Short mmCIF file of C-alpha atoms and ligand atoms in Angstrom, two decimals:
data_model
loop_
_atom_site.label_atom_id
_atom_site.label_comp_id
_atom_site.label_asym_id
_atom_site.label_seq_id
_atom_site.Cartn_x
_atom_site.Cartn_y
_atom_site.Cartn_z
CA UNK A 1 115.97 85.86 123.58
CA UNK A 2 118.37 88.76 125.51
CA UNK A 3 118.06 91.67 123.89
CA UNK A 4 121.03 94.64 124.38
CA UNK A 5 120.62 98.45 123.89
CA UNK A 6 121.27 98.97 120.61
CA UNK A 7 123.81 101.53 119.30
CA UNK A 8 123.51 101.37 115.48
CA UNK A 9 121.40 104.12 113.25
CA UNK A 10 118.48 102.33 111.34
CA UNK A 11 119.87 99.81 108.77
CA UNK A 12 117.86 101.10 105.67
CA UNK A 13 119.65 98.39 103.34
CA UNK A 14 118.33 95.42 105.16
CA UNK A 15 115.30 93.26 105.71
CA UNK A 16 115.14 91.18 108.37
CA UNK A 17 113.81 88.22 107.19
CA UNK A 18 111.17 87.08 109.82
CA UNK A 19 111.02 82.75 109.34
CA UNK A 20 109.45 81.36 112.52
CA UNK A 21 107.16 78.57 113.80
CA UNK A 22 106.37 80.73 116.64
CA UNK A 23 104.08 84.01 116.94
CA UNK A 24 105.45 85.35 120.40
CA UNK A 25 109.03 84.71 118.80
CA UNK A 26 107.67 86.54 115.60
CA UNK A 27 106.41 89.38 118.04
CA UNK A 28 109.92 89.72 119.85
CA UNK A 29 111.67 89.81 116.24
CA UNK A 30 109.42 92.53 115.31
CA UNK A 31 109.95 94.93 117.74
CA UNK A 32 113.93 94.01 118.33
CA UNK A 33 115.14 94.43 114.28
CA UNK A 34 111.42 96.68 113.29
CA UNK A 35 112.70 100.00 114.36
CA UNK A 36 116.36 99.44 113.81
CA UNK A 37 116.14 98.29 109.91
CA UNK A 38 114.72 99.46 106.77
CA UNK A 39 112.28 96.88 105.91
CA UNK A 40 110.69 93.48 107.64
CA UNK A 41 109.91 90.53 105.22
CA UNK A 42 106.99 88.27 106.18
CA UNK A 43 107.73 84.89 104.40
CA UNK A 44 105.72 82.16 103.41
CA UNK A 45 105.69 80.70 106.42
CA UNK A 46 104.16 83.37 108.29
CA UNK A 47 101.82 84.31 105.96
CA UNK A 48 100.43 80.58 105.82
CA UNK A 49 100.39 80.19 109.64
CA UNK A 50 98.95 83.87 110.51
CA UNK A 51 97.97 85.67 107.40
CA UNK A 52 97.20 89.09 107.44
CA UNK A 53 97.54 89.55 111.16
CA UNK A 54 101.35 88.99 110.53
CA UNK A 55 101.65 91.63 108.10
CA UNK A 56 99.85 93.99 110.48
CA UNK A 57 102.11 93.35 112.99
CA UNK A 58 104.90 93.84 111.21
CA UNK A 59 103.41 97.10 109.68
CA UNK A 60 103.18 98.45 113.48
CA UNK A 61 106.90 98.01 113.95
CA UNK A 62 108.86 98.58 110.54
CA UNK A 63 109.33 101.49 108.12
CA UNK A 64 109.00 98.87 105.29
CA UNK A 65 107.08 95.73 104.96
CA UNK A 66 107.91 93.32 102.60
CA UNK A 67 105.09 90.63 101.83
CA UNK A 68 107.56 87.30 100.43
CA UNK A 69 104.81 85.61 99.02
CA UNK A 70 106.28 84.35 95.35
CA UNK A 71 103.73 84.44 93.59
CA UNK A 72 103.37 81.87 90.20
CA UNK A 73 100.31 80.70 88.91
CA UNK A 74 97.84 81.64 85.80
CA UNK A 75 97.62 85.54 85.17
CA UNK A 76 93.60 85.93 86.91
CA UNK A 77 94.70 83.93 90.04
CA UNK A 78 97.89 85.66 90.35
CA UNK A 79 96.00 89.21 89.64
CA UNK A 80 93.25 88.34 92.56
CA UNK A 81 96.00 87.54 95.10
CA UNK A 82 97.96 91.06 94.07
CA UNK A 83 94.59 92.87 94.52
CA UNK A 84 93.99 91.40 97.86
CA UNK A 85 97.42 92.32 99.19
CA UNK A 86 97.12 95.65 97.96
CA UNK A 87 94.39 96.56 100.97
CA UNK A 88 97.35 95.27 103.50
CA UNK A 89 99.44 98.24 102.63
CA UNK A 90 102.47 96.46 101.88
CA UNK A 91 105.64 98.16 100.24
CA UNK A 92 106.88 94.90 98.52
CA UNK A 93 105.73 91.54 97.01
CA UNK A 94 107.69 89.17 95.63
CA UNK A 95 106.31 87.43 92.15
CA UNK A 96 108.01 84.77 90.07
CA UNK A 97 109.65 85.78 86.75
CA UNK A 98 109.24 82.15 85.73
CA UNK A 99 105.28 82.95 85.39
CA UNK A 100 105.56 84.39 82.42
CA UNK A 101 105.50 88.31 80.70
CA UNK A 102 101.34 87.91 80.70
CA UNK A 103 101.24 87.15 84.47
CA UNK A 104 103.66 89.94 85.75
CA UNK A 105 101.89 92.45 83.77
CA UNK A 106 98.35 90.72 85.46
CA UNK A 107 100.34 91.39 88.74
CA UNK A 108 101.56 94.85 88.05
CA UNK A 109 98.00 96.12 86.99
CA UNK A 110 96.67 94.46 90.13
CA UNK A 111 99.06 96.40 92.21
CA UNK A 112 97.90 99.91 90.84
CA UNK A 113 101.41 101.35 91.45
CA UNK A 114 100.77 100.76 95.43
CA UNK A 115 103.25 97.51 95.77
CA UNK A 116 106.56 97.06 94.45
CA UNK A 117 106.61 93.66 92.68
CA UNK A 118 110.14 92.49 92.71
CA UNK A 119 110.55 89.36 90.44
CA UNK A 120 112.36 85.94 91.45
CA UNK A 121 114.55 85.15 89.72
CA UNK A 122 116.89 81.98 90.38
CA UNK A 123 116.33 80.58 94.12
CA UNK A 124 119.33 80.98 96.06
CA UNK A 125 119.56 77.74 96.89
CA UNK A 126 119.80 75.99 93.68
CA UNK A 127 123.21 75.48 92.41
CA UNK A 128 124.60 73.70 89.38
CA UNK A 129 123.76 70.47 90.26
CA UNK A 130 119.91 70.94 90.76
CA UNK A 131 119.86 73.55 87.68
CA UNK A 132 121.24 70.27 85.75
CA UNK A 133 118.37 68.12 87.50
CA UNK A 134 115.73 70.31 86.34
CA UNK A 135 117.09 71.02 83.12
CA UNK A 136 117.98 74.31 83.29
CA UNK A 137 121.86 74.31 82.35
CA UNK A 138 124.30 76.89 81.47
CA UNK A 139 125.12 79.46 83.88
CA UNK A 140 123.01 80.22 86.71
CA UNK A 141 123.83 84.70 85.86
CA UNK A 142 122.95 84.53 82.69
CA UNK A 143 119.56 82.89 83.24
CA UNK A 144 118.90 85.23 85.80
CA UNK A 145 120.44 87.99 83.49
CA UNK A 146 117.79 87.23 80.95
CA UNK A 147 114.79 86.87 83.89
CA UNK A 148 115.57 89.90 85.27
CA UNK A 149 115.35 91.98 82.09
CA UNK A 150 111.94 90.34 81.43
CA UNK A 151 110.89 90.90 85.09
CA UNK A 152 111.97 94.85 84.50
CA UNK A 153 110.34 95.07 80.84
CA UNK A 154 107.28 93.62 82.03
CA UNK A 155 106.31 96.24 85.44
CA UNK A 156 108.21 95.06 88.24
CA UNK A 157 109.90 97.25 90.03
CA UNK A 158 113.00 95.31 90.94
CA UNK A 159 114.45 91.40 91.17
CA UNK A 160 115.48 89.00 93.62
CA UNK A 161 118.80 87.61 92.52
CA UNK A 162 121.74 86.07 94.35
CA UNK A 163 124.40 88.12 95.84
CA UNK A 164 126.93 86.17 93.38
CA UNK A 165 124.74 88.01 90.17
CA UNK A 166 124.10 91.27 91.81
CA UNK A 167 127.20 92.92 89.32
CA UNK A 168 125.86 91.49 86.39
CA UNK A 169 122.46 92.38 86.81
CA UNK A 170 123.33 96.02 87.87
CA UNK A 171 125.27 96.65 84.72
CA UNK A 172 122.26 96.14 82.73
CA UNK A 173 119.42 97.40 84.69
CA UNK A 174 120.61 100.88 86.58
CA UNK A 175 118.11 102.27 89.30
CA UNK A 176 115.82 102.63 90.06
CA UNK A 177 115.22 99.26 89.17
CA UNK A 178 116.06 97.24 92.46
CA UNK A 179 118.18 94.70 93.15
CA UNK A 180 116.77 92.73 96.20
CA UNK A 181 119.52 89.65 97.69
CA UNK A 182 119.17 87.06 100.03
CA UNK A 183 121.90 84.21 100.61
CA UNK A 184 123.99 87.30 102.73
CA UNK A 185 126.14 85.73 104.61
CA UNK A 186 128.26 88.00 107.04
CA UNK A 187 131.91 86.03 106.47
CA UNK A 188 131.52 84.03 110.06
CA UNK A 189 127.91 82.77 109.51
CA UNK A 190 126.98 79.16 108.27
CA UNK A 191 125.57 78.69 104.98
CA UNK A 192 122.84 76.84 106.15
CA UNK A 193 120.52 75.78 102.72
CA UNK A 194 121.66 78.66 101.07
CA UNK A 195 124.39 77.90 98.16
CA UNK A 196 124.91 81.31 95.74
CA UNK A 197 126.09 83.68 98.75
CA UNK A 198 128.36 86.37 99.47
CA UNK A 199 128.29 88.59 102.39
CA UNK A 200 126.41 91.56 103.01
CA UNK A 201 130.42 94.58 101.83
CA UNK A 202 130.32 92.38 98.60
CA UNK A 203 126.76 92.22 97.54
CA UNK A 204 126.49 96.25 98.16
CA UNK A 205 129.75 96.64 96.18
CA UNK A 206 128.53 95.00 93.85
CA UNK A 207 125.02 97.30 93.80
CA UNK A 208 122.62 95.53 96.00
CA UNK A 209 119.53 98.08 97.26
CA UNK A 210 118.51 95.70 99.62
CA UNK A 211 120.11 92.47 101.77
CA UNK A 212 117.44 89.89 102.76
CA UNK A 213 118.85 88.07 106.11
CA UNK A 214 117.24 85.66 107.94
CA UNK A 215 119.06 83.05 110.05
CA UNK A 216 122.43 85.25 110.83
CA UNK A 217 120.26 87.85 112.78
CA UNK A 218 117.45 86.08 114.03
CA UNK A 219 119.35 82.60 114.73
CA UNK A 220 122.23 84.66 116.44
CA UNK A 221 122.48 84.17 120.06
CA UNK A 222 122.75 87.93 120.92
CA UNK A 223 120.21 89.34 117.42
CA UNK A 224 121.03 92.71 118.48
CA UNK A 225 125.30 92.04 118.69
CA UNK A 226 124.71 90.65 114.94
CA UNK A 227 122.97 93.48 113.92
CA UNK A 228 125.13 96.25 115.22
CA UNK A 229 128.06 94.21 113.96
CA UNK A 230 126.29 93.94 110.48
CA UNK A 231 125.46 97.39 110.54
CA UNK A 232 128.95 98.45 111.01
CA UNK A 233 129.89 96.66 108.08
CA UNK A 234 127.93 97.86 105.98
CA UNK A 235 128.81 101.23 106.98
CA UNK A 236 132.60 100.39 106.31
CA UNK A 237 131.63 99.12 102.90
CA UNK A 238 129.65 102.35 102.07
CA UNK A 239 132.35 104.67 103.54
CA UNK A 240 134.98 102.84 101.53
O1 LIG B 301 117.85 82.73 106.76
P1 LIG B 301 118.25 83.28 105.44
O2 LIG B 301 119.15 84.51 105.55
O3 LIG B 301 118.82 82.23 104.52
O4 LIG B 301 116.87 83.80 104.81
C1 LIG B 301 116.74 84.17 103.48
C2 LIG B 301 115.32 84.59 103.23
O5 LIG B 301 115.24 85.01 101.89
C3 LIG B 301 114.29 83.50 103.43
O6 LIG B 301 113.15 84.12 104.01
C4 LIG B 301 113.96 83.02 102.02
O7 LIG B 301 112.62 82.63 101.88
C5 LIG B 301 114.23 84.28 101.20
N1 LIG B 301 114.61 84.07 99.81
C6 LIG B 301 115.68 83.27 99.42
N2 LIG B 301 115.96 83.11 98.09
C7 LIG B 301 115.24 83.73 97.15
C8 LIG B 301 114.18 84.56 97.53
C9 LIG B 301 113.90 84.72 98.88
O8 LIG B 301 116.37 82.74 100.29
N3 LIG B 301 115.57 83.61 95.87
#
């Protein structure tokens, strides 16, 4: 991968997203986007492949380390995994709403106040058509309307949401709750999987804390270009 100087500030509103089969690729991403962004977000894949070592690395380069693990299963297991990410030194974790009020509030004991457990709500990638398919109909915002109010009565510190129900969600839970989206997609970038998107001017406008990209930076054939031209856009959107 070419790397160019880099003329942007630091990007606080954005976490790369680090998805990779490849640890020296995983080591180049984290020292190209670590220093120039506010957070790094180790993903399932990473974790499964390196485990902790990824997070450490990560930690070496970034102000902010977020740990993407999703967590969903019964409130003990789910408490045991919190508690053993807690001695990583993490900043965020990512839990899923659908788990139930018992096991986020399993999950937010286990984090002691150290983590920020940010609940999933809807994956980005579902749209109406697989919502049908699992039997979830009705509109995709006001499920995740509803999951995110449990997720913020129930000690997490924020949600994951799709840029497309970033306004929604904002109106009814103000900061510091946080509003975490992925599915950014600057306005010349593929979709890819991804089907609720907007890019990165909307979803702030809209009252996003922090953008979750993945594939438009790190795919990008110069990762530094995308990011200063991301950057730049986001300072636009903030100036405006
Ligand atoms: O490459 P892309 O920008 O699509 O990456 C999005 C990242 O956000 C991936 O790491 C994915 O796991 C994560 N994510 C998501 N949808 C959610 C929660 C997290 O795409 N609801």
């Amino acid at each position: 991968m070419t790397v160019t100087a880099s003329r942007i500030g630091i990007a606080h509103q954005i976490a790369v997203a680090l998805d990779t089969p490849d640890w020296k690729t995983f080591s180049v991403w984290c020292e190209t986007f670590g220093p120039r962004v506010g957070v790094l977000k180790v993903g399932l894949e990473a974790f499964s492949r390196w485990g902790p070592k990824a997070v450490e690395l990560a930690r070496q380069h970034a102000r902010g380390v977020f740990l993407d693990l999703k967590l969903h299963d019964i409130p003990n297991t789910v408490a045991g995994a919190v508690d053993a990410v807690r001695a990583l030194g993490v900043d965020y974790l990512t839990v899923h709403i659908g788990g139930g009020p018992d096991m986020l509030e399993a999950a937010a004991e286990a984090a002691r106040g150290e983590i920020k457990l940010l609940g999933v709500t809807l994956l980005t990638h579902l749209d109406a058509d697989a919502l049908e398919v699992l039997e979830l109909p009705g509109p995709a915002r006001e499920r995740v309307g509803r999951w995110a109010s449990i997720a913020a009565r129930h000690g997490c510190s924020g949600a994951v949401c799709s840029p497309r129900e970033v306004a929604l969600l904002r109106e009814r839970l103000p900061a510091p709750f946080e509003l975490v989206t992925p599915g950014i997609r600057p306005g010349d970038s593929p979709a890819d999987d991804q089907r609720r998107t907007a890019t990165p001017r909307q979803a702030l406008a809209d009252g996003a804390d922090l953008l979750v990209i993945g594939r438009p930076l790190t795919r990008a054939a110069d990762p530094l270009a995308a990011l200063e031209s991301l950057a730049r856009e986001i300072e636009t959107a903030a100036g405006s």
